[in-house]
N, CA, C and O of each residue as an XYZ file, in Angstrom:
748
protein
N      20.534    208.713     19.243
C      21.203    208.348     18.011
C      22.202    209.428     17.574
O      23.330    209.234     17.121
N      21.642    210.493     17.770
C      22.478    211.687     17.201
C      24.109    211.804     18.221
O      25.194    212.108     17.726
N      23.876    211.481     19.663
C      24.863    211.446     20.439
C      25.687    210.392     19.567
O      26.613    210.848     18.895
N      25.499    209.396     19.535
C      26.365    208.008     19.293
C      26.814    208.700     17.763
O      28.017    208.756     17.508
N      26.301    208.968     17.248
C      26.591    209.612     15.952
C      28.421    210.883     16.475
O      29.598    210.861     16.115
N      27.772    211.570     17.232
C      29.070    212.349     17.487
C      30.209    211.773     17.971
O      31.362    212.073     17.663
N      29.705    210.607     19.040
C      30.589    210.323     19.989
C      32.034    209.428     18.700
O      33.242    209.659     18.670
N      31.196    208.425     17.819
C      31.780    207.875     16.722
C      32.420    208.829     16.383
O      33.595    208.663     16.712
N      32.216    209.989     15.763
C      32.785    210.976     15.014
C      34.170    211.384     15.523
O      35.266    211.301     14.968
N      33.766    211.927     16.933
C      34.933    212.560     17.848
C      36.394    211.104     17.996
O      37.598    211.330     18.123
N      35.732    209.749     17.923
C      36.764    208.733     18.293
C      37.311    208.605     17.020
O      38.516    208.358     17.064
N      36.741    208.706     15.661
C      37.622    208.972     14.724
C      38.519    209.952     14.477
O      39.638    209.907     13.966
N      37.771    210.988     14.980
C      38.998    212.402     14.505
C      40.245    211.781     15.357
O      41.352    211.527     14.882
N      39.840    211.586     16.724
C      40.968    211.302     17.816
C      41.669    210.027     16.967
O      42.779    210.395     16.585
N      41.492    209.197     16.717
C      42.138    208.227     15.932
C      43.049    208.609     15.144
O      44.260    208.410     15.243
N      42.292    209.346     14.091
C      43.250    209.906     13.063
C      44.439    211.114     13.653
O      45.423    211.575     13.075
N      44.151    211.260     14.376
C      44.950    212.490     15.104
C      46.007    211.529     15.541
O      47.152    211.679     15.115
N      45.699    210.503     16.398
C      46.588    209.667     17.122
C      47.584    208.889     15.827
O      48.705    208.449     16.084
N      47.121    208.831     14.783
C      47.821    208.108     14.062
C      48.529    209.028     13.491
O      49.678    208.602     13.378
N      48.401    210.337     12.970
C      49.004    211.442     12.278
C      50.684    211.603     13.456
O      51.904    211.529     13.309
N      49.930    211.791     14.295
C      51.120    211.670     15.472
C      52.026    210.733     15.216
O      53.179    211.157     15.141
N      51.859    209.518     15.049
C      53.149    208.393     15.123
C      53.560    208.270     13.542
O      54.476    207.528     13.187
N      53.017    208.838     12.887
C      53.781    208.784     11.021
C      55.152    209.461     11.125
O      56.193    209.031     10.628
N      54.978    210.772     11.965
C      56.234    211.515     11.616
C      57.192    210.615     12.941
O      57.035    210.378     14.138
N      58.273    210.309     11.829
C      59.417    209.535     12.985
C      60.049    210.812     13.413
O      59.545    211.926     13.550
N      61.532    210.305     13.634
C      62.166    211.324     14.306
C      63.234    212.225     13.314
O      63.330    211.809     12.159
N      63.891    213.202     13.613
C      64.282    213.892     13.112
C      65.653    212.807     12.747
O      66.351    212.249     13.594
N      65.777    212.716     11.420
C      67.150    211.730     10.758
C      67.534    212.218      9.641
O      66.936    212.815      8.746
N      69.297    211.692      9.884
C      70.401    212.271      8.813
C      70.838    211.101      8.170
O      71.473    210.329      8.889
N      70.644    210.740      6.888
C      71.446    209.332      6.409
C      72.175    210.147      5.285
O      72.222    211.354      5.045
N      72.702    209.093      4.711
C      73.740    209.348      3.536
C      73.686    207.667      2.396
O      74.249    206.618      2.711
N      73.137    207.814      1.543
C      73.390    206.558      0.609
C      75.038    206.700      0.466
O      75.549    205.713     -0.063
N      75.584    207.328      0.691
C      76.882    207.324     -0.279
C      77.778    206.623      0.949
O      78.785    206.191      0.388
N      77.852    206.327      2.345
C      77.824    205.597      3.345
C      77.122    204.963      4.269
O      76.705    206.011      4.763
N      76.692    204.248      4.847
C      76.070    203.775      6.450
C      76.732    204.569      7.592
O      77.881    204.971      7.413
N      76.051    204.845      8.840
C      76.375    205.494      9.037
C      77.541    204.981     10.318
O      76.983    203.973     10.752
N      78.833    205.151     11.119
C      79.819    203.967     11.425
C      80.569    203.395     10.617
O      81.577    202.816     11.021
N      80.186    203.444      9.120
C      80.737    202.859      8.439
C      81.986    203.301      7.928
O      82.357    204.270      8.590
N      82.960    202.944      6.848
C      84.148    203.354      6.380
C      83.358    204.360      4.895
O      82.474    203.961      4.137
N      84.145    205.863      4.886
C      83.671    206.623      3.630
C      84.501    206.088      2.313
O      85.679    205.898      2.614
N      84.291    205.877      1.319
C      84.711    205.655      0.196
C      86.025    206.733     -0.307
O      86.116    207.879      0.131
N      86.800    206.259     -1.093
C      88.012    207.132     -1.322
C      87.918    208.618     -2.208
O      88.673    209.590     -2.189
N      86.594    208.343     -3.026
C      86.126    209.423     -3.082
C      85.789    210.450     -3.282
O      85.761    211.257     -4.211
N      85.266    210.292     -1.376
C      84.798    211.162     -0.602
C      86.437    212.214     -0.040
O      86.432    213.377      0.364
N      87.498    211.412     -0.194
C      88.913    212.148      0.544
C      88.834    213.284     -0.041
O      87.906    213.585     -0.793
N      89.976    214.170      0.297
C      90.421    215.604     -0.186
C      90.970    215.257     -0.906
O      91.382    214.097     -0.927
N      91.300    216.471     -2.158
C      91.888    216.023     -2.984
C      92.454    217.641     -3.418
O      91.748    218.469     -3.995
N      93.918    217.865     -2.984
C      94.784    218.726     -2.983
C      95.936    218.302     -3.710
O      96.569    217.320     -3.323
N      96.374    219.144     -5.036
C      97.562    218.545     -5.281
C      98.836    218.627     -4.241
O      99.547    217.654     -3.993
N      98.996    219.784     -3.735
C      99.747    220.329     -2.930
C      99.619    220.184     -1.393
O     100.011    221.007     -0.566
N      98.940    218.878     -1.121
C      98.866    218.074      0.112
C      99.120    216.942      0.036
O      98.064    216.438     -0.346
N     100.164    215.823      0.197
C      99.878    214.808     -0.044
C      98.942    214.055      0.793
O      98.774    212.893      0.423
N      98.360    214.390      1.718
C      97.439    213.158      2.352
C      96.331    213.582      1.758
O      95.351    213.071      2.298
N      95.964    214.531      0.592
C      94.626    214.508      0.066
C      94.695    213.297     -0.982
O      94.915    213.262     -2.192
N      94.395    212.237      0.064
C      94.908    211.040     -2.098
C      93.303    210.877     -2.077
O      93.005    209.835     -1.493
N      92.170    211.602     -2.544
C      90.920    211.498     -2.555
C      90.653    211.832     -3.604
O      91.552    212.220     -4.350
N      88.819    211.784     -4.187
C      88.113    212.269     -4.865
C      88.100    213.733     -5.003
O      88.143    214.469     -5.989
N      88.025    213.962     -3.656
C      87.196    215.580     -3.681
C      86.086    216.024     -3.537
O      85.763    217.182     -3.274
N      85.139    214.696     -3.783
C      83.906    214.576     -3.756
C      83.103    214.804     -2.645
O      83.597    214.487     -1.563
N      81.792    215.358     -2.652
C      81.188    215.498     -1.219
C      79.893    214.300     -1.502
O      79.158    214.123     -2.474
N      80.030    213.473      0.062
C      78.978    212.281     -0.175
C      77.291    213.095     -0.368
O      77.190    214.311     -0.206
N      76.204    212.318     -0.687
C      75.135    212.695     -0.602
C      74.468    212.588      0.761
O      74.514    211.489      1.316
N      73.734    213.797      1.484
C      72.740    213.494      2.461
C      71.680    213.924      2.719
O      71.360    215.045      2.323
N      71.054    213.343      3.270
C      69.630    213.467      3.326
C      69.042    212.996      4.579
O      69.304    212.022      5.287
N      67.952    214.185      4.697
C      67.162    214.191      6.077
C      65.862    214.102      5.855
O      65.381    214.196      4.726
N      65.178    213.913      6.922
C      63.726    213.491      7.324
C      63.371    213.905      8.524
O      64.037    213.864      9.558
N      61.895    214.458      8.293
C      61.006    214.724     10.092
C      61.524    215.661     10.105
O      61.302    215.880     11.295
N      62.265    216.781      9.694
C      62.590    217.909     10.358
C      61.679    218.469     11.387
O      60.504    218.135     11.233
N      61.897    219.128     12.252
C      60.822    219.591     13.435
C      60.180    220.590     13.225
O      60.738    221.550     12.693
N      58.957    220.638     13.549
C      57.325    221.681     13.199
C      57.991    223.224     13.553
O      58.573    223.683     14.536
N      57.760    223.541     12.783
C      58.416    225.520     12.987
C      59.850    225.426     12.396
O      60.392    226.528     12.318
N      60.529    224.476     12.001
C      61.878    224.629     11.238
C      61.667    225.954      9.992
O      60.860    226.051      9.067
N      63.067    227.104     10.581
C      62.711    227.684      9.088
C      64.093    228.025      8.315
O      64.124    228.694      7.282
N      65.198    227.493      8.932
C      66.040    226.952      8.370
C      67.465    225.778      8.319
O      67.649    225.625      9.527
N      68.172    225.196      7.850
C      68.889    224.082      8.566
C      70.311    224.588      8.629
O      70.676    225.295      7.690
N      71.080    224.352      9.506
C      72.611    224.128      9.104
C      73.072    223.022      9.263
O      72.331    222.330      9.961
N      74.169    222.413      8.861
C      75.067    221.470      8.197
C      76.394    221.968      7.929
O      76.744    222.967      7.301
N      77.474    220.544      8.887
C      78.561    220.799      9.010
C      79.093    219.499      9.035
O      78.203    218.671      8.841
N      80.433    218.901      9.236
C      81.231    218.011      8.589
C      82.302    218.137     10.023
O      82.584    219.298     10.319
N      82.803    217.223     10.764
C      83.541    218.152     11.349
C      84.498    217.158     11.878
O      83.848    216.720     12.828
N      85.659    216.494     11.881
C      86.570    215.491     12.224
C      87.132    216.082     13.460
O      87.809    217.110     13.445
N      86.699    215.093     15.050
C      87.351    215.447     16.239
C      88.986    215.190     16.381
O      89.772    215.821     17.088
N      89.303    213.898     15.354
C      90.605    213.492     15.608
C      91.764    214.179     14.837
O      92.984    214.045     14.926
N      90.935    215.004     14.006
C      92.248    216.106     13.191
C      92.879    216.904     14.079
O      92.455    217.291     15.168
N      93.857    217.117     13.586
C      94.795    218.578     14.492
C      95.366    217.883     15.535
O      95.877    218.594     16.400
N      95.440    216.304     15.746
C      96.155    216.125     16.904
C      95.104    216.140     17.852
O      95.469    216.310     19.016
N      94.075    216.024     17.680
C      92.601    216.143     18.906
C      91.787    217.173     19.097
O      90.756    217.314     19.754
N      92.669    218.147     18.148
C      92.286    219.730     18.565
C      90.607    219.888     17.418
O      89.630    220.634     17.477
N      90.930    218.991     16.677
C      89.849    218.987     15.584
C      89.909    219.847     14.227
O      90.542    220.887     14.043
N      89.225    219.262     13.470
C      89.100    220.214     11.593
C      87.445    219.912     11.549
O      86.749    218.902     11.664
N      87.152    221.617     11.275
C      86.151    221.480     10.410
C      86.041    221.995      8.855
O      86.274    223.081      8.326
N      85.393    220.216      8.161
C      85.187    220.726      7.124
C      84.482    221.290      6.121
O      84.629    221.448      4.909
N      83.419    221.637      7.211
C      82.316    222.103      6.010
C      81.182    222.848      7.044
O      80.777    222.455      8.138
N      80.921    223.745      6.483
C      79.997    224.517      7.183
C      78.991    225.230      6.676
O      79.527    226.309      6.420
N      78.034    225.295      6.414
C      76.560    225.529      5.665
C      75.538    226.212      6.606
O      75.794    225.963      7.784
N      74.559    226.925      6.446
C      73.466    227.104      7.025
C      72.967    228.294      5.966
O      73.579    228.963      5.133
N      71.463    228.241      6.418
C      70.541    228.998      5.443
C      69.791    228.103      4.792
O      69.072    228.749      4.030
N      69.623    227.207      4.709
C      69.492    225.989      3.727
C      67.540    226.043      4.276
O      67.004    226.031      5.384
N      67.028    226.098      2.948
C      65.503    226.258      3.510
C      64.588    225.009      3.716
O      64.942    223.976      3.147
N      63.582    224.993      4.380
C      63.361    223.631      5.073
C      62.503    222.791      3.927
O      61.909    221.826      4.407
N      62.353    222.957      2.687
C      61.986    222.383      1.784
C      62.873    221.343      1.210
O      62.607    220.350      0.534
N      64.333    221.964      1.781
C      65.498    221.011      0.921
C      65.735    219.522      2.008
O      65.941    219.366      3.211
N      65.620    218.884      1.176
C      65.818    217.398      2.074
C      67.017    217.020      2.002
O      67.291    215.921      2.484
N      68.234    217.951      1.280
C      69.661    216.558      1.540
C      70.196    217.419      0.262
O      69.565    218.349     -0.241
N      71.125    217.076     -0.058
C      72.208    217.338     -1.331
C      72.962    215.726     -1.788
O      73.452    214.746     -1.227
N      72.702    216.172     -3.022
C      73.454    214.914     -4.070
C      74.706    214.838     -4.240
O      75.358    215.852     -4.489
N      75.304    213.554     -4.131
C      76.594    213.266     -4.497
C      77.443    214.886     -5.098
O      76.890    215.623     -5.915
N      78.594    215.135     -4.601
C      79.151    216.016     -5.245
C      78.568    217.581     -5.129
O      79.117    218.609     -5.527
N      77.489    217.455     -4.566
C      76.480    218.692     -4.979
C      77.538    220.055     -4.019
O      77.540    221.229     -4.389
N      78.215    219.631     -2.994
C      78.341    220.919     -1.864
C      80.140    220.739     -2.014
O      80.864    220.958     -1.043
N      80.722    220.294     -3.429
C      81.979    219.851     -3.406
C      82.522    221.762     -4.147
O      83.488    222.019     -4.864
N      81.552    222.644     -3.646
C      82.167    223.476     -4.619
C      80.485    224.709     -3.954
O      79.576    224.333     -3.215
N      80.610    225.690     -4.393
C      79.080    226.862     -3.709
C      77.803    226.424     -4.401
O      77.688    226.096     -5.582
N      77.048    226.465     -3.651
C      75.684    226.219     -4.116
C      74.399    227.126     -3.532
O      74.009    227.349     -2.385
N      73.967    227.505     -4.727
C      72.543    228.677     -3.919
C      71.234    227.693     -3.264
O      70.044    227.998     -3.343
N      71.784    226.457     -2.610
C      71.024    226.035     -1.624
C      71.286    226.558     -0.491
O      70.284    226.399      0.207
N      71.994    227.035      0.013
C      72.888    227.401      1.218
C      73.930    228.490      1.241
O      74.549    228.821      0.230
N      74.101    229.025      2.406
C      74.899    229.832      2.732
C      76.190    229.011      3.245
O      76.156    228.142      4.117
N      77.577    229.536      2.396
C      78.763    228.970      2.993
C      79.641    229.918      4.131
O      80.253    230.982      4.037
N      79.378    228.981      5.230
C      80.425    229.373      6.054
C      82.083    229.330      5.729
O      82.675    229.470      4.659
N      82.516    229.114      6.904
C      84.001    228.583      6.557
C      84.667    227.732      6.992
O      84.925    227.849      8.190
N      85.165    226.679      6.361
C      85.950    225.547      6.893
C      87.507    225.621      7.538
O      88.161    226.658      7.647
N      87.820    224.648      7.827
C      89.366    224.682      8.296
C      90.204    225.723      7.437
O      90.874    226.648      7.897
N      90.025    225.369      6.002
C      91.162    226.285      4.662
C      90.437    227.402      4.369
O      90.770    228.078      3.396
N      89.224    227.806      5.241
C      88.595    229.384      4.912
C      87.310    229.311      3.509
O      86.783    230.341      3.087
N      86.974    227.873      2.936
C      86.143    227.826      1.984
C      84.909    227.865      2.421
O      84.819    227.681      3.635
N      83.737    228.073      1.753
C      82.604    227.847      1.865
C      82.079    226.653      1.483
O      80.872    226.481      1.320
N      82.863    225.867      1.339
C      82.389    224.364      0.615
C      82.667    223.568      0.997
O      83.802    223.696      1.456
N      82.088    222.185      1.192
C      83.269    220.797      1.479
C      84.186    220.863      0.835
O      84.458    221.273     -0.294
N      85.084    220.062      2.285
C      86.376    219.697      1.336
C      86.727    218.178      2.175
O      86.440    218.220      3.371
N      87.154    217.215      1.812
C      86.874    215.910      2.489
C      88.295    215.725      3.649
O      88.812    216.686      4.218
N      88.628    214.642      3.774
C      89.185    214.295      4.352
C      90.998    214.041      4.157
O      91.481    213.276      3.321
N      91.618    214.692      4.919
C      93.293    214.658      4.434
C      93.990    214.176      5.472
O      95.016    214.715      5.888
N      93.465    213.095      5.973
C      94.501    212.093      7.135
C      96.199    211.597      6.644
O      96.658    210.891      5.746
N      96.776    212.403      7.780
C      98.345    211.781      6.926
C      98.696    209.986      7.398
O      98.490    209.113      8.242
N      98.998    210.133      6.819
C      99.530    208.090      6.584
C     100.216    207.858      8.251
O     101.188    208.357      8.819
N      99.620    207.281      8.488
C     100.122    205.736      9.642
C      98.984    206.387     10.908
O      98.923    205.813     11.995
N      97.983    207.824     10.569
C      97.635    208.170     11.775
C      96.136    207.436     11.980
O      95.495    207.013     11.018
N      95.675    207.348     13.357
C      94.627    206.011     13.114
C      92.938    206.827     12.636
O      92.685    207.934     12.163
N      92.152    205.783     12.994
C      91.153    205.877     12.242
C      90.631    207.655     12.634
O      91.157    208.239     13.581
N      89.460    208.399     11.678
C      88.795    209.115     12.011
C      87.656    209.194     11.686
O      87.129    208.781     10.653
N      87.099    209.863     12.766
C      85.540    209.843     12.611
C      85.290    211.230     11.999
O      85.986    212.193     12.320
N      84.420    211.306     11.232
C      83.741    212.276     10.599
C      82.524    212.428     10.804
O      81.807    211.446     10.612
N      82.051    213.402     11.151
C      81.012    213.985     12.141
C      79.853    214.346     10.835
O      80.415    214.913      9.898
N      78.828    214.189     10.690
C      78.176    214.781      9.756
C      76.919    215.361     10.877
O      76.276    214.558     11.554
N      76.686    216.882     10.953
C      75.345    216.866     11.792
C      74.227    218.234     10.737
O      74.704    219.251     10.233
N      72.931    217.866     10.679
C      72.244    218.822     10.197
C      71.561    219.263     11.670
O      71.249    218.471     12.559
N      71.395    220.817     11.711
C      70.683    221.685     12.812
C      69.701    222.068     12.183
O      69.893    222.576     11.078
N      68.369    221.937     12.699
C      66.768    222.753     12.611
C      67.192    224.078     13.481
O      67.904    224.066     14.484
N      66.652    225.104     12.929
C      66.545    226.241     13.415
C      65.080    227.302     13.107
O      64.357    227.351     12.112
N      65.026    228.102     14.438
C      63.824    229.108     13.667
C      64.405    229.985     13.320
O      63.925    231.089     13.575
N      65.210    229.941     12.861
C      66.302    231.596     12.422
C      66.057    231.171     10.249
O      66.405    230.194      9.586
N      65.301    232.515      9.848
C      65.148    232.664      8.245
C      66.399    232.174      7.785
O      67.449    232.136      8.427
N      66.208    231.822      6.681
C      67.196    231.280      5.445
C      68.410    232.626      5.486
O      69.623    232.465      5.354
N      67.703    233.943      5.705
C      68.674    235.082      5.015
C      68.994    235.580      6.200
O      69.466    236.714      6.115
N      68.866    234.905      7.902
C      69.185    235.841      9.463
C      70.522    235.585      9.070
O      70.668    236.768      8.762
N      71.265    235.255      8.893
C      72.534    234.769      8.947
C      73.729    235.613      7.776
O      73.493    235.567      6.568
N      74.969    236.342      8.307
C      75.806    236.729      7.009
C      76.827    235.940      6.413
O      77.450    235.516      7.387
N      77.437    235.434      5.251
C      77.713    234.050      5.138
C      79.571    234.297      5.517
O      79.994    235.448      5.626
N      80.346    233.309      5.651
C      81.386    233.065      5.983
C      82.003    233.271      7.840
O      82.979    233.754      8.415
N      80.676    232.537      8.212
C      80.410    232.113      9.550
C      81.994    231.042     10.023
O      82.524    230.258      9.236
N      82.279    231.194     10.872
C      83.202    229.866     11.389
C      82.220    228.965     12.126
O      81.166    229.428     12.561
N      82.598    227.504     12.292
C      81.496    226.553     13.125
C      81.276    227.297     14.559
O      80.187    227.466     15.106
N      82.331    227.634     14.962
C      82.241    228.376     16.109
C      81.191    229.568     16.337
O      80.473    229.676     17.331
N      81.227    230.384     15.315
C      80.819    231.267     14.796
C      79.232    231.314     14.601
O      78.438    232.254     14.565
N      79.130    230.347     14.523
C      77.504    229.872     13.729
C      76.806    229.243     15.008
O      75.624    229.466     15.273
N      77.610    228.460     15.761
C      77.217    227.610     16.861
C      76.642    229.136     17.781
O      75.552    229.239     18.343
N      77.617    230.093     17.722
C      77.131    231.122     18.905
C      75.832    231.733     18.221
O      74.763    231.596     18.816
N      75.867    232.412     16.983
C      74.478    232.228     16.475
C      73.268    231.623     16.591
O      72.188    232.206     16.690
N      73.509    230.090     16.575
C      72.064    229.124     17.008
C      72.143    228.925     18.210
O      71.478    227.927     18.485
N      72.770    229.503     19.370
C      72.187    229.594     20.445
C      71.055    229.897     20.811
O      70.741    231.072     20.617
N      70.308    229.232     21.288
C      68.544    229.784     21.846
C      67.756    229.511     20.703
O      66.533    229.432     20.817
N      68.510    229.306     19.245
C      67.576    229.571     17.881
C      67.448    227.628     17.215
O      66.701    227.268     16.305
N      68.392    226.727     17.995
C      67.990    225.587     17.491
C      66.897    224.165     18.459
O      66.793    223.588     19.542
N      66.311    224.251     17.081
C      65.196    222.969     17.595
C      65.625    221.361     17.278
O      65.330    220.194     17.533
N      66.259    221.953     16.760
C      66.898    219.951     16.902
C      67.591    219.656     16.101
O      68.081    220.488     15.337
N      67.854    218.322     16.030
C      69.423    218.001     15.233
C      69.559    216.733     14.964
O      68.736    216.034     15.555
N      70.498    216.021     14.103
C      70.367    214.491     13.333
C      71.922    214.494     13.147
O      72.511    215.571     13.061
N      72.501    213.471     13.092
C      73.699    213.051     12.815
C      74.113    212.090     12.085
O      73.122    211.580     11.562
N      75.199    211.486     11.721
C      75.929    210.066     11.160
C      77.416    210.246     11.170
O      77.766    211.404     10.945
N      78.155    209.577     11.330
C      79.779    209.424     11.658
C      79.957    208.477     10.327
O      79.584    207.306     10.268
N      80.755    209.386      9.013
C      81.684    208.136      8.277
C      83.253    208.269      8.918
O      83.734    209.204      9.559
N      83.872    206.979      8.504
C      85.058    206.608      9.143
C      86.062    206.727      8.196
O      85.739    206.262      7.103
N      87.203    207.210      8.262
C      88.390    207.449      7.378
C      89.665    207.261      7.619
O      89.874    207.722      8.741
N      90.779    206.768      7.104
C      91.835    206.516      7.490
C      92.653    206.560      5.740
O      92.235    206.486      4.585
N      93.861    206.705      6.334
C      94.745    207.155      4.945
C      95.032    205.864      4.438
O      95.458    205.096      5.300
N      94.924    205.381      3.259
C      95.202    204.416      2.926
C      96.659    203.691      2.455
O      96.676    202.511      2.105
């Protein structure tokens, strides 16, 4: 009796173990403020007086992640359009430090510095988003949104990193990664 007693016991723990296992999905990046493929809202554009293809908000969309991976101890997050520059690419936003408690930033939240994160530097040298400045008749672009898990502390990092810059940094130091593409074109 006492066996059957354990043996029950042990097929529950294993059960519950087996089920603890399939709760956590996979590591994911969404955004309410788009789908992801989808077209970004106007906005979300740049908004430069002294550019005209910034005819935007200024605004930075909201995003948010899930499942980050076991030992994450901090994230980076970047923004990064392949079809700017003529192919050569723009990045616009570059972040890391961000501690693994934080699930995402709100509408507007990274349109300007925030002590969630460490700002790197974008295409114009900011530490902040800055959206999208497609000049008129050029075709669609994709906008890259990716968050990085890393075991590198919130504070390994000194801030005003280039993507480049940061990428050679999380070499060897990242555990995984989530994405979404909004779509933009000058209106």
């Amino acid at each position: 009796m006492m066996r059957a007693t354990r043996i029950l016991a042990l097929a529950a723990a294993f059960g519950a173990l087996c089920g603890a296992a399939h709760a956590a999905g996979p590591f994911t990046l969404t955004s309410p403020s788009f789908k992801d493929g989808a077209m970004m809202p106007l906005k979300f554009a740049g908004s430069t007086a002294t550019n005209p293809n910034c005819v935007g908000g200024g605004q930075s969309p909201a995003l948010a992640w899930t499942d980050i991976p076991d030992g994450t101890k901090s994230l980076a997050v970047m923004m990064i359009d392949p079809e700017g520059r003529g192919g050569l690419g723009v990045t616009h936003w570059v972040a890391y430090g961000v501690a693994p408690t934080v699930a995402g930033f709100a509408e507007g939240e990274v349109s300007k510095p925030s002590p969630k994160y460490v700002g790197g530097k974008n295409q114009g040298g900011f530490g902040w988003f800055t959206g999208p400045c497609t000049p008129p008749g050029t075709s669609l672009h994709h906008y890259t949104f990716v968050v990085i898990a890393t075991d590198l502390a919130t504070d390994a990092l000194p801030p005003g990193l280039t993507r480049d810059e940061l990428l050679a940094k999380l070499d060897g130091h990242a555990k995984g990664s989530a994405g979404i593409v909004g779509l933009f074109k000058h209106p």
